[in-house]
Amino acid sequence: MPVIGIDAPGKEVLLMGNEAIARGALEAGLSVAAAYPGNPSSEIIGSLAEVAAQMGIYVEWSINEKVALEVAAAAATSGLNAIVAMKQNGLNVASDFLLNLNMTGIRGGLVLVVCDDPSGISSTNEEDSRIYAKLADLPLMEPATFHEAKDMVRHAFELSRKIGNVCLVRSVTRISHARGNVVLGPLHKEKPVPYFDTSRPLSALPAAVTHPVAHERLRQAQEDFEDSPFNKYRGPNSPELLIITCGAGWLFANEAVEILGLEARIGLLKIGTTWPLPERLILSHLGSASKVLFLEEVDPVLENNVKSLYADHNLDLPRIDFLGKKSGTVPDQGELSPGLVLSILSGLTGAVAPGVAPKYQATAEEVLNNFCPARSLAFCPGCPHRASYWAIKTALALDGRDGVLFGDIGCYGLGFMPTGFSQAKTLHAMGSGIGMASGFGILNRLGATQPALTVCGDSTFYHAAIPALINALHHKANCLMIVLDNSATAMTGFQPHPGSAADAMGSPAPVIDIEQVCSGLGAEPVVLDPFQVQETVTTVYDLLQRDGTNILILRQPCALVRAKKGARRYKVTVDPAKCMGEDCGCNRLCTRVFRCPGLNWDRDLKKTNIDEAICAGCGVCADICPAHAIVKGND
């Protein structure tokens, strides 16, 4: 049984932050959960799906974040508790609905968990989602520990029901994906029967009426936050330096203060309820400080809000020297880390951080160099996207008109890099590839001569590409849309999507067929296997010559999905007698250009060989080897 479903109040368990968030929802009496997968948030819904049958809850992977929020809102407006989870980019998708839902309010409990990705470890940006709380007049909380993540979500449901509106909880990568001890509380098993009171319609109109109500709800949340146990102070009454922090910054600051032995000099004020601010609490601490340092990820949101509060009360407060991202004391991008915070505090206080013995340092560097060679981001061995990009690259070269490939979000975003032969020329939001190809595809009427094409994955097709495809078809844009269908939402952990035969809870689900969707729109797609390299090259070239919006579906399962089934297409070997190495004339096409990790260049023998431990057996390398030295055989 998954740990989050254990009915053992008081038991201490080790949970990932996202699992703790899911557990908090169960303890609050969750009925419905919805999300679109996106790191670092995916495990929240994934772990709830594992206990859905046991807990009598409904869980779904929705088609996109806006729909996920609408599904959860339907439950919450019917008196249930619902949670919706997404990454920072996803909140942009959901914001259109959120900024109307906040005006109508809800009748049950609705918690929206946003997991930000400082440094953009698995994202195209490191957007700070907290600004949406202020924009939408909604309360926001930020957990600093794993146990707090659980308790904070449970309290967020209570507050949501109390004020009749959505509550936001912001996590970050180091909370969502790290693990820590969590003490379980009792599971709430009784669920109300959903009922939508039709005598009380919900509408954001008229805004002149609903907006003041939203403000009043926020004021209620502020009163709740003034005495919240999620806000804490640790340190002397009159600290030499007051640190105001939230989220993962609290963990790093605590550790740094302890290591540097600054407990008697530094005060730590942790704010868990970051919007609206607990003003009385913060003002009481500003009254005893002359120097304040802000530690937060990503943007100076807490810093700006506290400074604004100080400006309103400066006549009653001492002069304060504020340090943070605005002063350059803390970097204005990227993640915080224990080492970074240690360095900042050491510089501000003069306290010397303990060093590392030179011998230990040298040994560590030697081990890293020997056993952890530097690697660039690359497609997995046997990834069908590599074959697809190879075909696109070759077809564009044959076409010769300097065609523009508009990229999209997913594993194939690596098409921007050498592993995709640098073919993708743009990378923005999900579905933006076909949207931009549609826009570029009408420019022939203004004199453009370059062909437009785009790629998107199967999950992205459902998420956001369909409206842009309709736009392209309706406006007769000259473009080629290539759907890279690997039958998985691979980048985030293989969650099901509308093209899958099962839903999040493992129940059978009808498949929404991509070809039929395209046919229904009046476009007849061509379907090919990208591992048939020459046929794919010819087809891409031919489609580029056609007017109008054309669709090519390149279908081949993700190499990792195939590997789980234990079946390789081929046993691939290199015939050393045929491999001429650098004398071939291909300039090591296989290892220098094609770059599959399953291909190795033997520096001693000066020949290519196959890494059988990771080779997926796709056989594409055999098709492109000009000397026919790479051979496909039965596995």
XYZ file of C-alpha atoms in Angstrom, residues 11 15 133 176 251 260 285 348 360 388 522 537 559 634:
14
model
C 3.323 7.389 12.615
C 7.877 11.243 2.193
C -1.723 35.451 -5.840
C 8.681 18.926 -4.064
C 16.086 25.323 5.455
C 28.576 29.684 11.334
C 10.035 42.388 13.985
C 27.814 39.914 5.824
C 39.775 15.681 0.466
C 12.652 12.111 -36.810
C -10.646 18.204 -42.936
C 12.866 11.845 -45.578
C 12.475 3.928 -26.240
C 17.997 -10.646 -34.677
